Tab-separated table of C-alpha atoms in Angstrom:
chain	number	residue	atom	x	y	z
W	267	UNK	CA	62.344	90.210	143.807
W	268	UNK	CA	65.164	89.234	146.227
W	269	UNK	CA	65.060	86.227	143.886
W	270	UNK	CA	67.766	87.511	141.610
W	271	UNK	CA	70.097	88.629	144.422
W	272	UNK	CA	70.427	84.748	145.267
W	273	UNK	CA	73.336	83.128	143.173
W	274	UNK	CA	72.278	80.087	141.885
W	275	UNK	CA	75.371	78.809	141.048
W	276	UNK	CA	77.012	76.307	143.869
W	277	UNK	CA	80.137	74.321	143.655
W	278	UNK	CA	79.734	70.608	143.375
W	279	UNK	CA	81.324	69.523	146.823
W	280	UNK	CA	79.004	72.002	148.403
W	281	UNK	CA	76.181	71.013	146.931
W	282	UNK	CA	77.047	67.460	148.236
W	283	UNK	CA	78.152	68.319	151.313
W	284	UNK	CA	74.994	70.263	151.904
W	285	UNK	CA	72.698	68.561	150.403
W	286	UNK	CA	73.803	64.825	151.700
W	287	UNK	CA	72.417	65.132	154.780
W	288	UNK	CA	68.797	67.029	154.412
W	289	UNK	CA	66.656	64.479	153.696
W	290	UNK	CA	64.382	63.407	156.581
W	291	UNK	CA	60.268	63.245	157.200
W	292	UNK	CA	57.662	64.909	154.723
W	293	UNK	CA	55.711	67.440	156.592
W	294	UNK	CA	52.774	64.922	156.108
W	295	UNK	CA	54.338	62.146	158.368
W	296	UNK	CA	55.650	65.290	160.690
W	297	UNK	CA	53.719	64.971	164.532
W	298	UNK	CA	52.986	68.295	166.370
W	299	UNK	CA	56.383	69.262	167.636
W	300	UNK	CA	56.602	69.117	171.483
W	301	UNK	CA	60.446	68.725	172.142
W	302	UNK	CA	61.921	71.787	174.238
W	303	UNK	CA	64.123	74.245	172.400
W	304	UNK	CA	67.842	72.427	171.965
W	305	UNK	CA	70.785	74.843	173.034
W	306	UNK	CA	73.474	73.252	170.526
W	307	UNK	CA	76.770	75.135	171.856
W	308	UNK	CA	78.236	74.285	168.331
W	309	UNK	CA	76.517	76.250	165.391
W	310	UNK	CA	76.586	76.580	161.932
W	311	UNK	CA	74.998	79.717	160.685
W	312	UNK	CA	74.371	80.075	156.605
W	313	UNK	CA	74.442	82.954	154.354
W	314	UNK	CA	72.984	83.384	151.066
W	315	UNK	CA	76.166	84.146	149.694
W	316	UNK	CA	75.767	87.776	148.774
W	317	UNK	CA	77.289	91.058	150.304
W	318	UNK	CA	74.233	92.090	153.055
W	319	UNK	CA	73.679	87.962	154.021
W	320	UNK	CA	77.516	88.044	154.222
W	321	UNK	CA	77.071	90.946	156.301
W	322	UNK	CA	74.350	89.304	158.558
W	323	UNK	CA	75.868	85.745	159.267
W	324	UNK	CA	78.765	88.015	160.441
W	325	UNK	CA	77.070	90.021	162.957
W	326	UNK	CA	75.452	86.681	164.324
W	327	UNK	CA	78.370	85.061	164.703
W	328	UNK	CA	80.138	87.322	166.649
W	329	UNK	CA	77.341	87.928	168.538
W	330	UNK	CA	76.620	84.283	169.439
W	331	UNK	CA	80.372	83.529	169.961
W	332	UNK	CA	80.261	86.452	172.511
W	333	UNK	CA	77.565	84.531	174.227
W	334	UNK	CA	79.510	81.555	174.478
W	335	UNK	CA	78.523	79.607	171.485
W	336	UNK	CA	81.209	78.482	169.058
W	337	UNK	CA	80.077	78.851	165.290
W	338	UNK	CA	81.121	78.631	161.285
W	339	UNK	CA	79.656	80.590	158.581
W	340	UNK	CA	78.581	78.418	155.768
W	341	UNK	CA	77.694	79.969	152.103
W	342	UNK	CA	75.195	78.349	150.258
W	343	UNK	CA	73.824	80.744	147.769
W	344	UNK	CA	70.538	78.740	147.381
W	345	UNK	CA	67.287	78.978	149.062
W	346	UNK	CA	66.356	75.898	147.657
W	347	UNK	CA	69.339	73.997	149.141
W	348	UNK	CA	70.218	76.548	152.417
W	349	UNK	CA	66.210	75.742	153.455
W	350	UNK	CA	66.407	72.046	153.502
W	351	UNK	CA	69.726	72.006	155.631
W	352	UNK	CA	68.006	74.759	157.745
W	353	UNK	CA	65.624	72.068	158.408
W	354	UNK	CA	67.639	69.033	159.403
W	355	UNK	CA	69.929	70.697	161.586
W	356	UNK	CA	73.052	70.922	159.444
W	357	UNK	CA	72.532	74.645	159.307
W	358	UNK	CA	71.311	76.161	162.497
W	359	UNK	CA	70.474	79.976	162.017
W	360	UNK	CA	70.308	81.996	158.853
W	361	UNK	CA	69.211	85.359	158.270
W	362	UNK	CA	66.305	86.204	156.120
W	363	UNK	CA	63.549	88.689	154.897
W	364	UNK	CA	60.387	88.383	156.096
W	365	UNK	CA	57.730	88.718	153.113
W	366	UNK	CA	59.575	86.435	150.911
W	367	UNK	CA	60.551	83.621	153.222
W	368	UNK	CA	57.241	83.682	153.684
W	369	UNK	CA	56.011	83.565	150.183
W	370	UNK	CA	58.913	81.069	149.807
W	371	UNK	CA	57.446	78.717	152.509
W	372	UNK	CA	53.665	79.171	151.409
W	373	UNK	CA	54.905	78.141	147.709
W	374	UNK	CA	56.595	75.162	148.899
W	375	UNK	CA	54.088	73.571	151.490
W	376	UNK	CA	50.718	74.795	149.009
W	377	UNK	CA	52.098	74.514	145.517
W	378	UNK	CA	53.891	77.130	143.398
W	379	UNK	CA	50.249	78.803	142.402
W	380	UNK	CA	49.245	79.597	146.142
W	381	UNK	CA	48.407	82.976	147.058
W	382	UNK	CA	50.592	84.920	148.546
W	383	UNK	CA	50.815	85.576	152.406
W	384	UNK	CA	53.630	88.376	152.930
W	385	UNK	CA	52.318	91.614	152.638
W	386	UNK	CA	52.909	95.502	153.736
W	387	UNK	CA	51.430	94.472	157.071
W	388	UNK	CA	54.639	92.921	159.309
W	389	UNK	CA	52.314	91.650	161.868
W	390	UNK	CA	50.367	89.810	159.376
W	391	UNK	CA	53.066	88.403	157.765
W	392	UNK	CA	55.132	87.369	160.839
W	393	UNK	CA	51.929	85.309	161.784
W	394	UNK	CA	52.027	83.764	158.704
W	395	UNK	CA	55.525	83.029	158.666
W	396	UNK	CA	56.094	81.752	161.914
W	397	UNK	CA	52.867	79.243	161.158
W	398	UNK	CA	54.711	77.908	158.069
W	399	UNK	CA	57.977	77.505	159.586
W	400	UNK	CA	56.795	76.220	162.988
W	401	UNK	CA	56.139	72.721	161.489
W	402	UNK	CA	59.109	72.391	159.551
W	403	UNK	CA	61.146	72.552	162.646
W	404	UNK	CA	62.308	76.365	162.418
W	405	UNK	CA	61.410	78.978	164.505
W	406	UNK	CA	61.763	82.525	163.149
W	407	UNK	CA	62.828	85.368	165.545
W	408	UNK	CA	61.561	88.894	165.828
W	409	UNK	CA	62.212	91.114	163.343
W	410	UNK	CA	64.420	94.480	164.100
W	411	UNK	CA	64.246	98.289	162.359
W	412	UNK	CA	65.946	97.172	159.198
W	413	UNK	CA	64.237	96.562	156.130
W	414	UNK	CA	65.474	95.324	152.579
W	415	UNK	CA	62.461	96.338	150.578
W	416	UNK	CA	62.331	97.021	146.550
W	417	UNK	CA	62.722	101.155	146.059
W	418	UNK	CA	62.232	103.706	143.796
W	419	UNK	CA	65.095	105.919	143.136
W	420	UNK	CA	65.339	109.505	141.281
W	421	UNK	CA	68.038	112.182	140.381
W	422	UNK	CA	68.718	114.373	143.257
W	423	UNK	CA	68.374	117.392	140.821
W	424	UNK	CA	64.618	115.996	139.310
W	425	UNK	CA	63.511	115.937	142.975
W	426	UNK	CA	64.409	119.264	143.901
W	427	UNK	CA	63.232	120.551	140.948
W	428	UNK	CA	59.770	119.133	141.038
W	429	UNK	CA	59.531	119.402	144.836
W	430	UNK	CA	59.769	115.453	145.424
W	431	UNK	CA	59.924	113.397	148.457
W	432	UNK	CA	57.443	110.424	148.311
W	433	UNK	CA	55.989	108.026	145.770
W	434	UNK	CA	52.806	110.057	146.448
W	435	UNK	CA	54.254	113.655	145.362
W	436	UNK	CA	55.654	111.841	141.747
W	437	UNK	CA	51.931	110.517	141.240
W	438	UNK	CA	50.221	113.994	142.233
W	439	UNK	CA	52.766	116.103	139.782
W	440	UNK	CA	51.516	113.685	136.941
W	441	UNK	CA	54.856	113.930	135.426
W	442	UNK	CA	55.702	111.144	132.554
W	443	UNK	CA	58.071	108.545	134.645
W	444	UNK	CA	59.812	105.956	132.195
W	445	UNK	CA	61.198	103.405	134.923
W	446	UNK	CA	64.241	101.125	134.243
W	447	UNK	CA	63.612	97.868	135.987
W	448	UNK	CA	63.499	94.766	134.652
W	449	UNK	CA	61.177	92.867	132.284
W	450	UNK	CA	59.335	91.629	135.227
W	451	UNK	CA	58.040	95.040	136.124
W	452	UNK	CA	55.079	95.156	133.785
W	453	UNK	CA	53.386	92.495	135.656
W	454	UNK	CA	54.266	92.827	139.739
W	455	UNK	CA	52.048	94.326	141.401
W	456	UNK	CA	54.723	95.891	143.975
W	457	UNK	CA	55.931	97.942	140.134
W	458	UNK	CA	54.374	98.954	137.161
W	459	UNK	CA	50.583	97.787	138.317
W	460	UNK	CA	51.181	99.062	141.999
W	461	UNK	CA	52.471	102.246	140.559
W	462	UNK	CA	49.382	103.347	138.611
W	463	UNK	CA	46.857	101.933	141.371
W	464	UNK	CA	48.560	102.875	144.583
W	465	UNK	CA	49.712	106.518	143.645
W	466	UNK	CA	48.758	107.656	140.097
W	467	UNK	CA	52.157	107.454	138.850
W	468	UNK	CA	52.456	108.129	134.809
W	469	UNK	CA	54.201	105.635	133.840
W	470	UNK	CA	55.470	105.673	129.948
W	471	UNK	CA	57.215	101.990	129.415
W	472	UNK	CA	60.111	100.168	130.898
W	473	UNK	CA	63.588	100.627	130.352
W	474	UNK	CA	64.698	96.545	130.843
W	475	UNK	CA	67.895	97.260	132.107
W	476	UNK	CA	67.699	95.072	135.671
W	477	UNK	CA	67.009	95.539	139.511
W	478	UNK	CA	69.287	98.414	141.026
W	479	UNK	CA	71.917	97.473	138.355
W	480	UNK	CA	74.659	100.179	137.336
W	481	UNK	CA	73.687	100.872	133.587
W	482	UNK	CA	69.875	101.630	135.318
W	483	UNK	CA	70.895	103.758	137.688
W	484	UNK	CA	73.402	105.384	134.948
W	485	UNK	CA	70.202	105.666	132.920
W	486	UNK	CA	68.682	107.473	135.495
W	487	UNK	CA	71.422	110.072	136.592
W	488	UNK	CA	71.690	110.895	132.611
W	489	UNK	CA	68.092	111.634	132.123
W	490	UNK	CA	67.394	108.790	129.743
W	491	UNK	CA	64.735	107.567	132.338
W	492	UNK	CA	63.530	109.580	135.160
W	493	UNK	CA	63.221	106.816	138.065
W	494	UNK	CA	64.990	103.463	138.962
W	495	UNK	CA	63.673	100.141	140.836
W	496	UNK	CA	66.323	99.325	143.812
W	497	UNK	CA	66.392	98.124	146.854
W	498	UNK	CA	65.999	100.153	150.697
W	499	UNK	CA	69.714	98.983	151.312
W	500	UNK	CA	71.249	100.478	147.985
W	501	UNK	CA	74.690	101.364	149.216
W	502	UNK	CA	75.516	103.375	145.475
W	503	UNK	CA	73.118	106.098	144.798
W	504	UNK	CA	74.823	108.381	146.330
W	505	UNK	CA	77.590	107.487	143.444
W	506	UNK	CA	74.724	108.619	140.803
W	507	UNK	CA	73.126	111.188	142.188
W	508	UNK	CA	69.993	109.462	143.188
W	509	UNK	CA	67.922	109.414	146.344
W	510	UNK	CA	65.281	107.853	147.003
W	511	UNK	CA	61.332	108.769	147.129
W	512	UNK	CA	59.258	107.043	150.308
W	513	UNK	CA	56.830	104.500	149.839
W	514	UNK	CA	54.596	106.330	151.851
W	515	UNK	CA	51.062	104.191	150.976
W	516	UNK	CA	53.222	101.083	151.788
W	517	UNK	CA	53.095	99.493	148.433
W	518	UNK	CA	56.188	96.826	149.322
W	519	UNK	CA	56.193	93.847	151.449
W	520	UNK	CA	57.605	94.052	154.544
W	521	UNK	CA	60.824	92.339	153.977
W	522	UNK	CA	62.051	92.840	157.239
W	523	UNK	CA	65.237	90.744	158.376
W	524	UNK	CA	64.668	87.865	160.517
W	525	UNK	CA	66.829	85.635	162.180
W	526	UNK	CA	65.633	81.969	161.637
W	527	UNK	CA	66.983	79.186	163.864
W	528	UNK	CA	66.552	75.339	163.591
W	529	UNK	CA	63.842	75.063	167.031
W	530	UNK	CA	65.974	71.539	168.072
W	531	UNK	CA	69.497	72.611	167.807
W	532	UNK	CA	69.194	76.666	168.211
W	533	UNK	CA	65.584	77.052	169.529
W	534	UNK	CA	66.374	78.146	173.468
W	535	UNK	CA	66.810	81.183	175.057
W	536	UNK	CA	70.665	81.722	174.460
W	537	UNK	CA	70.473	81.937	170.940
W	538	UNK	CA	67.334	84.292	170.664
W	539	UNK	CA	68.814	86.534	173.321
W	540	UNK	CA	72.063	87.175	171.576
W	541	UNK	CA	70.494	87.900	168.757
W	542	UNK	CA	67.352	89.964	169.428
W	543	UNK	CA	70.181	92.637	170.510
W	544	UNK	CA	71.071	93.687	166.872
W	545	UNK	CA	66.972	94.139	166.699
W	546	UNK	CA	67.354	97.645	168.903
W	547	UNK	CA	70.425	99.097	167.110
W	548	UNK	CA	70.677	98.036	162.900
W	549	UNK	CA	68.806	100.319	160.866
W	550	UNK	CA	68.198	100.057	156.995
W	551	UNK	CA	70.829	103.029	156.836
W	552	UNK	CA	73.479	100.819	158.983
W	553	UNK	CA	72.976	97.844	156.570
W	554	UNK	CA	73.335	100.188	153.688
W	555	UNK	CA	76.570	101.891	154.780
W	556	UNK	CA	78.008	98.460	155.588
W	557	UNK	CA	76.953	97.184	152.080
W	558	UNK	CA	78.693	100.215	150.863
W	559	UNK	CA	82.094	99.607	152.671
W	560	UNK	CA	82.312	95.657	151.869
W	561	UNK	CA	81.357	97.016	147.858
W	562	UNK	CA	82.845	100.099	147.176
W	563	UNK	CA	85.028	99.951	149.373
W	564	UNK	CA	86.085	96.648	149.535
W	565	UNK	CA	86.546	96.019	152.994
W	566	UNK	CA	86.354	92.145	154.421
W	567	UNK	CA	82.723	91.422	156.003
W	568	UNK	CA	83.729	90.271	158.922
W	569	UNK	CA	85.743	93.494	159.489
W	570	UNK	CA	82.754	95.259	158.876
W	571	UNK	CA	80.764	93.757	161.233
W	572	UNK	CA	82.871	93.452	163.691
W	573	UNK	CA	83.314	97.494	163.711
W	574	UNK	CA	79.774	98.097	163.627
W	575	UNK	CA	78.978	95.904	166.294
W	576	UNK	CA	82.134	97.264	168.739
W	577	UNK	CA	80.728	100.616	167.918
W	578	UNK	CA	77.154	99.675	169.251
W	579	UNK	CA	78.785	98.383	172.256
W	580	UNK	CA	77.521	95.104	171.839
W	581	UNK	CA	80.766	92.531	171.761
W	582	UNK	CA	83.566	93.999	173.476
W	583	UNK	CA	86.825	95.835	171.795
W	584	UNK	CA	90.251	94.670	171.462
């Protein structure tokens, strides 16, 4: 799903300038990698190009230039492209989600019809991350508290009326639920099919009106459809009236963020220790509120950041 949060439109001298140098050995002519971690003191750290990757590539930097590294942001809002570079070194740390880097990776080294390995289980699909990254060169981090999962959302007022907190309560009441998602829905099994098997959920037809986009969530709040698909790090429902209902069977992947680091260039110690301290402070509700203030608000990302990560204690203040 986090598919249609990355813009595939990229400039032409960025595609070239990305893309000119990421060519190198097919993972067929690729030996077992035995070369110690590299400690690069000059890195380049990519975001997807949208508001919470903005976000992200932020916080690293300033984290990594506190530890005495010296680093750019570069914004390539392509996996497809972003990966590659990732891989021969002209990126050297991006941040991603667990569960679909994964299913990214799997789909790229085993064909686009492979099964999928992320799952609800974050242990099982960290192993099977790190063991398709490892021989592309990358090494992926640990993973912290925050999560950027798909979400179901309702009307404040329908969940106090019905006495609804989880996914699990909406199934029991059997109340008719038509969801506004997009077309997708009828056929993932994280919505419409998960829905009906995981909790019992009634659900009537789809409004198509998009992932977490305003005119669904307007849907919602007017009582045109009773429940919304979004994402954990929605920074507007508030705006609508909505809140959120737990996944409490864990139906959704564990899209956890990761950092992941080219293993040559941004593989040793440094690196990994400046950034496994966001891991014990961000929280989905952190990333949200920062989403929030860089969107609604429109306040700068690196402002943001910065703020958040003074406020944590964990670069120093002016």
């Amino acid at each position: 799903m986090r598919a249609f949060r990355i813009r595939i439109a990229v400039g032409a001298a960025l595609l070239l300038a990305v893309t000119g140098c990421v060519t190198g050995p097919s993972l067929e002519h690729r030996g077992e990698i035995t070369a110690p971690p590299g400690d690069s003191r000059h890195l380049t750290i990519g975001s997807a190009g949208f508001t919470e990757s903005d976000l992200l590539a932020q916080m690293y930097a300033l984290l990594l230039n506190h530890a005495g590294y010296h680093t750019r942001i570069l914004s390539v809002t392509n996996r497809e492209i972003y990966e590659p570079a990732l891989e021969s070194g002209q990126i050297d740390v991006v941040p991603e989600y667990a569960a679909t880097f994964a299913d990214w990776l799997n789909a790229r080294t085993h064909g686009p019809g492979a099964r999928p390995v992320g799952s609800p289980d974050l242990a099982a699909t960290m192993r099977a991350l790190r063991a398709l990254a490892a021989p592309r060169g990358l090494t992926v981090l640990d993973p912290g508290r925050a999560v950027d999962q798909n979400a179901f959302a309702v009307a404040a007022s329908y969940a106090a009326k019905h006495r609804l907190r989880t996914l699990s309560d909406l199934g029991a009441s059997g109340l008719p639920v038509r969801l506004a998602a997009g077309d997708e829905c009828v056929e993932r099994p994280y919505c419409e099919p998960g829905l009906r098997k995981t909790y019992g959920i009634d659900i009537t037809g789809i409004d198509p009106k998009g992932v977490g986009t305003t005119p669904a969530k307007k849907a919602v709040q007017d009582g045109q459809d009773q429940m919304v698909l979004t994402t954990t790090t929605d920074a507007t429902l508030g705006q609508f009236g909505l809140v959120l209902l737990a996944d409490d069977k864990h139906l959704q992947n564990a899209d956890y963020i990761v950092p992941v680091v080219n293993r040559s260039r941004a593989g040793a110690a440094g690196v990994t220790g400046a950034l496994d301290k966001l891991n014990t402070v961000l929280t989905t509700r952190d990333l949200a509120s920062m989403n929030e203030q860089v969107d609604s608000w429109r306040r700068l990302p690196e402002d943001v950041a910065g703020t958040y990560l003074r406020s944590k204690a964990l670069i120093p203040s002016h």
